[in-house]
GROMACS .gro file of C-alpha atoms in nm:
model
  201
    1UNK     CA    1   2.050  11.168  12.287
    2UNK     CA    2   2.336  10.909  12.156
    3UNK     CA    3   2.610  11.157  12.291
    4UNK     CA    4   2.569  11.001  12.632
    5UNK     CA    5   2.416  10.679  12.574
    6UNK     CA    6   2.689  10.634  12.247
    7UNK     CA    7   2.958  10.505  12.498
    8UNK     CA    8   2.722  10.206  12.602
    9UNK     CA    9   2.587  10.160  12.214
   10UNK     CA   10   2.892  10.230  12.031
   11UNK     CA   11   3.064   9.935  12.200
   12UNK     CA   12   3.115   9.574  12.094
   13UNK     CA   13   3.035   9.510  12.514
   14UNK     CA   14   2.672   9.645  12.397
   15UNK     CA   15   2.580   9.254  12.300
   16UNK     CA   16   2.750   9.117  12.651
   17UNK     CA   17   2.537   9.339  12.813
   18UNK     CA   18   2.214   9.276  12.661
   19UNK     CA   19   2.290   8.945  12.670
   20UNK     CA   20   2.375   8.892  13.047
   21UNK     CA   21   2.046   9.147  13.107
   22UNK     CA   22   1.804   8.932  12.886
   23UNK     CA   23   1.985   8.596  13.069
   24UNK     CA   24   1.939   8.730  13.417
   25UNK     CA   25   1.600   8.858  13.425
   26UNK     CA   26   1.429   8.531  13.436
   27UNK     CA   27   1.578   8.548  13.782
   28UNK     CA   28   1.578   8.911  13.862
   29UNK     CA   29   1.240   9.070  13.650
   30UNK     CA   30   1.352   9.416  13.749
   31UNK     CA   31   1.626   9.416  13.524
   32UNK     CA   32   1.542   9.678  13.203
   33UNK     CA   33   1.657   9.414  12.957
   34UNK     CA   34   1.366   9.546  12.736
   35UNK     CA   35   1.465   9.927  12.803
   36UNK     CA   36   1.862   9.803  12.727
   37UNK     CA   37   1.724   9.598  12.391
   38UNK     CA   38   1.513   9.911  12.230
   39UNK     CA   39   1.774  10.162  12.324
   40UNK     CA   40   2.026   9.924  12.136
   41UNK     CA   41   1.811   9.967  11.807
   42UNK     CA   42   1.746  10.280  11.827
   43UNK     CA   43   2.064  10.379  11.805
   44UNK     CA   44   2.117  10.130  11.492
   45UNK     CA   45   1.793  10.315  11.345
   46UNK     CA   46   1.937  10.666  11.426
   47UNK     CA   47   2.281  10.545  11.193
   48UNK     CA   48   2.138  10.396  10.972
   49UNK     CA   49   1.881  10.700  10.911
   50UNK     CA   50   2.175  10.938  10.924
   51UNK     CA   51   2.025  11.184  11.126
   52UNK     CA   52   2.243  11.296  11.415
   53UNK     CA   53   2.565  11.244  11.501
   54UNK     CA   54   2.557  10.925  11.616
   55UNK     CA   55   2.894  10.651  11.612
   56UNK     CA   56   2.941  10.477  11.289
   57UNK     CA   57   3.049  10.171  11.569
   58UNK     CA   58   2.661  10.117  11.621
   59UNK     CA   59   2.493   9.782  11.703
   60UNK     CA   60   2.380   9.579  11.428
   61UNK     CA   61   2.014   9.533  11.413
   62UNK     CA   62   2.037   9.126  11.362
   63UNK     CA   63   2.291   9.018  11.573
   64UNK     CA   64   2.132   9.270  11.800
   65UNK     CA   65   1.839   9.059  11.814
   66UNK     CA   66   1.979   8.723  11.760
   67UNK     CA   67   2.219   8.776  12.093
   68UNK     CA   68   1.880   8.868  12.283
   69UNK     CA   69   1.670   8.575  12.135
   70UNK     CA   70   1.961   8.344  12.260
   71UNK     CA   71   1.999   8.456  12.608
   72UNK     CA   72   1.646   8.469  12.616
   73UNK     CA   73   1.649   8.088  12.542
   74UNK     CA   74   1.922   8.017  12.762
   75UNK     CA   75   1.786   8.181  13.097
   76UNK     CA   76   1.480   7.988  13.009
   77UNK     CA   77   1.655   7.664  13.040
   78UNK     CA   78   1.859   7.768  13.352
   79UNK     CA   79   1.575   7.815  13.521
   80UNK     CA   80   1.403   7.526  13.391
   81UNK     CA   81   1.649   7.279  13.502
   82UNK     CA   82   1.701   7.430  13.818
   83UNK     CA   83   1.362   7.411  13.895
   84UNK     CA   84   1.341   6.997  13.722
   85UNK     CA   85   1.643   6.963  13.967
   86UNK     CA   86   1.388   7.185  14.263
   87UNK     CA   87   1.386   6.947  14.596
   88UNK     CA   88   1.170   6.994  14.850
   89UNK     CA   89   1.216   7.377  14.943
   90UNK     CA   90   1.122   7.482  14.621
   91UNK     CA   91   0.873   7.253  14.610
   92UNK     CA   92   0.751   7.476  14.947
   93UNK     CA   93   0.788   7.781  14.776
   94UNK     CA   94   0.595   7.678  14.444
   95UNK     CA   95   0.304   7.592  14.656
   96UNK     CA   96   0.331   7.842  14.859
   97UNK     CA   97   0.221   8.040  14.530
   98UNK     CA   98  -0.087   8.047  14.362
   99UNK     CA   99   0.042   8.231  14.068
  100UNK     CA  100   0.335   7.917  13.993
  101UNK     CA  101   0.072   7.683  14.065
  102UNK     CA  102  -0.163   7.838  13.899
  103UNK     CA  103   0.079   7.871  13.614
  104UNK     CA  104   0.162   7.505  13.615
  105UNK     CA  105  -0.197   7.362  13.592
  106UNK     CA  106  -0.253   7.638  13.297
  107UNK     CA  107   0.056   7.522  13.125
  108UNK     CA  108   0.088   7.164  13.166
  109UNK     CA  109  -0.282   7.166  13.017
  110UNK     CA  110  -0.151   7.355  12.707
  111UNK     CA  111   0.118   7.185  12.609
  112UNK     CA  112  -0.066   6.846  12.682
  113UNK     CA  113  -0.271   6.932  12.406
  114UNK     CA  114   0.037   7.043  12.162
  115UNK     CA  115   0.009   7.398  12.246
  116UNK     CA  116   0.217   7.649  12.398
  117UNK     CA  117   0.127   7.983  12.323
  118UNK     CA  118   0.099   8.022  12.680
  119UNK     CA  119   0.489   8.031  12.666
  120UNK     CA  120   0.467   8.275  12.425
  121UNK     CA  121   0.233   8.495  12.568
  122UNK     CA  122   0.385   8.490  12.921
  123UNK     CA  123   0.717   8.581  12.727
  124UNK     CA  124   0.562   8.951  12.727
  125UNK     CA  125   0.420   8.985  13.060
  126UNK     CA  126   0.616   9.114  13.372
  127UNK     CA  127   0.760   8.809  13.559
  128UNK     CA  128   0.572   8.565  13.332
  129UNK     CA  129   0.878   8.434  13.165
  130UNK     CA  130   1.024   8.358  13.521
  131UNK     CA  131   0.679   8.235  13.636
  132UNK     CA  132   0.645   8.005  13.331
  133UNK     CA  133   1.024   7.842  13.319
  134UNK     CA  134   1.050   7.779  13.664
  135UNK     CA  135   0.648   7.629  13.657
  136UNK     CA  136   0.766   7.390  13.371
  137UNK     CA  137   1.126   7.288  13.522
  138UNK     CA  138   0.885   7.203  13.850
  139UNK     CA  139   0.633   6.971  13.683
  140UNK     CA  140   0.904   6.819  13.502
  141UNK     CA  141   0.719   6.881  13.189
  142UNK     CA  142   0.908   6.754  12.898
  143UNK     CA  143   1.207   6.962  12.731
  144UNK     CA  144   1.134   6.896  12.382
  145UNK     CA  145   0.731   6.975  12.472
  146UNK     CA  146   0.868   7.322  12.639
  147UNK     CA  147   1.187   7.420  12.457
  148UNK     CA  148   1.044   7.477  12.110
  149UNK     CA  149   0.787   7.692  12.286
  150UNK     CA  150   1.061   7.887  12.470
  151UNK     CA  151   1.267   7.937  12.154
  152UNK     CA  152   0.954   8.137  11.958
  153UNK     CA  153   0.888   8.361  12.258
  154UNK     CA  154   1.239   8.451  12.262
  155UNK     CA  155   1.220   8.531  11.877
  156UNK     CA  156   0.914   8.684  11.941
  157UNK     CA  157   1.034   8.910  12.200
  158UNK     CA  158   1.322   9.031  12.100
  159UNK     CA  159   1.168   9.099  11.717
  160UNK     CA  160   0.908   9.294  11.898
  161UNK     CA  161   1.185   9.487  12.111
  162UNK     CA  162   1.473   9.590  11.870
  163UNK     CA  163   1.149   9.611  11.587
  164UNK     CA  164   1.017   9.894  11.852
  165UNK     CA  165   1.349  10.033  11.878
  166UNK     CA  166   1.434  10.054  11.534
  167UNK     CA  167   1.122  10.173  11.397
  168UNK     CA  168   1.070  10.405  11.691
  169UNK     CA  169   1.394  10.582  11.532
  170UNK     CA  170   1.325  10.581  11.193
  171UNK     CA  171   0.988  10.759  11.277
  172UNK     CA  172   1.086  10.970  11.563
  173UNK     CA  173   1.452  10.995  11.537
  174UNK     CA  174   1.754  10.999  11.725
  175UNK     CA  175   1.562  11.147  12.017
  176UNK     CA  176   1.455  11.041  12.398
  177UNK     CA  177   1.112  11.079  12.277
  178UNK     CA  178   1.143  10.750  12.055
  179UNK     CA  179   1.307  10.546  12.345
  180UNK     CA  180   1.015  10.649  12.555
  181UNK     CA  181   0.751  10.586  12.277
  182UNK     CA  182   0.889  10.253  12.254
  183UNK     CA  183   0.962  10.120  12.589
  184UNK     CA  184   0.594  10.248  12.604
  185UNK     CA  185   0.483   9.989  12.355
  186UNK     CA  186   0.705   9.735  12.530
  187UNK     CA  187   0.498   9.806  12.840
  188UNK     CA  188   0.139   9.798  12.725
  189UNK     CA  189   0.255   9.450  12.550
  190UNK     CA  190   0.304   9.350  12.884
  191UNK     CA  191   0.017   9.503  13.064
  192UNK     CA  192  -0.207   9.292  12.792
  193UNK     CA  193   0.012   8.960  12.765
  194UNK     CA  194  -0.058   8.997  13.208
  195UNK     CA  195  -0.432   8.986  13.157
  196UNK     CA  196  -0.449   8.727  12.916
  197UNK     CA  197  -0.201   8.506  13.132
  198UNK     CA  198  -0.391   8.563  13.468
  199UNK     CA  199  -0.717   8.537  13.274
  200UNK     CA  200  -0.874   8.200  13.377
  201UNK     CA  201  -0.861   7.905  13.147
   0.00000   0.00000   0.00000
């Protein structure tokens, strides 16, 4: 497996790349910043298992997740503050939406009462990290009432991601199979964090 993909992992551009994936998807939720994340630590698994022949220039599994935690954080707060800053078009376009409203009554409620695992949650869930920064940057919720929220689901996330990646290739190996396992389990964290955000209050 890390014969082709070793190129990509091998390099010290590995962490600009997660990093600019994990940043950007708050805008773009296509982006397989998850996908990039667990592939990352599976390599690291696969060297530090010694199975294969996989590069000795491997990511390391903390800064690893440290640089995705941080971008995570930071596209947060991009699109927070672009969406404090709004004006009246997307204002418009936030209406226009039941899920961003929706997502703004839900979260201005939680973190009203000193709660944010909605932040968390949401962290998981397809577009609910762009859905929840952009709701908060709109109702000009407070930064210090949403940052420390933002700053465990990035932690949270990208634990869970290079945790699935590395542990996917301790116990599967340096194969395709524990990518795919993984990504699997990134997925059906989604699928669930989706119902519980879209679940009514």
């Amino acid at each position: 497996m890390f014969e082709s993909v070793g190129a990509l992992t091998a390099s010290p551009w590995i962490y600009a790349v997660v990093a600019l994936s994990v940043l950007f998807d708050v805008f773009l939720p296509l982006l397989p910043s998850g996908v990039l994340v667990i592939t990352a630590a599976t390599a690291a698994a696969a060297a530090s298992s010694g199975t294969g022949r996989v590069p000795h220039d491997v990511p390391d599994i903390l800064l690893l997740m440290l640089c995705a935690a941080t971008a995570s954080v930071l596209g947060d707060l991009v699109a927070y503050r672009i969406a404090w800053r709004g004006g009246e078009r997307l204002d418009r376009a936030i209406a226009r939406s039941r899920r961003l409203t929706s997502a703004q009554e839900r979260l201005g409620t939680a973190l009203s009462r000193g709660g944010g695992v909605l932040v968390v949650i949401a962290r998981f869930a397809p577009a609910g990290r762009s859905i929840v920064s952009l709701g908060a940057g709109a109702a000009h919720r407070r930064k210090r009432d949403f940052l420390p929220w933002s700053a465990l689901a990035g932690v949270a996330w990208a634990g869970y991601s290079v945790g699935l990646g590395y542990f996917g290739g301790q116990w599967l190996g340096a194969t395709w199979l524990a990518t795919g396992v993984s990504v699997l389990a990134l997925f059906a964290a989604g699928a669930g964090a989706a119902y519980v955000v879209r679940r009514p209050a």
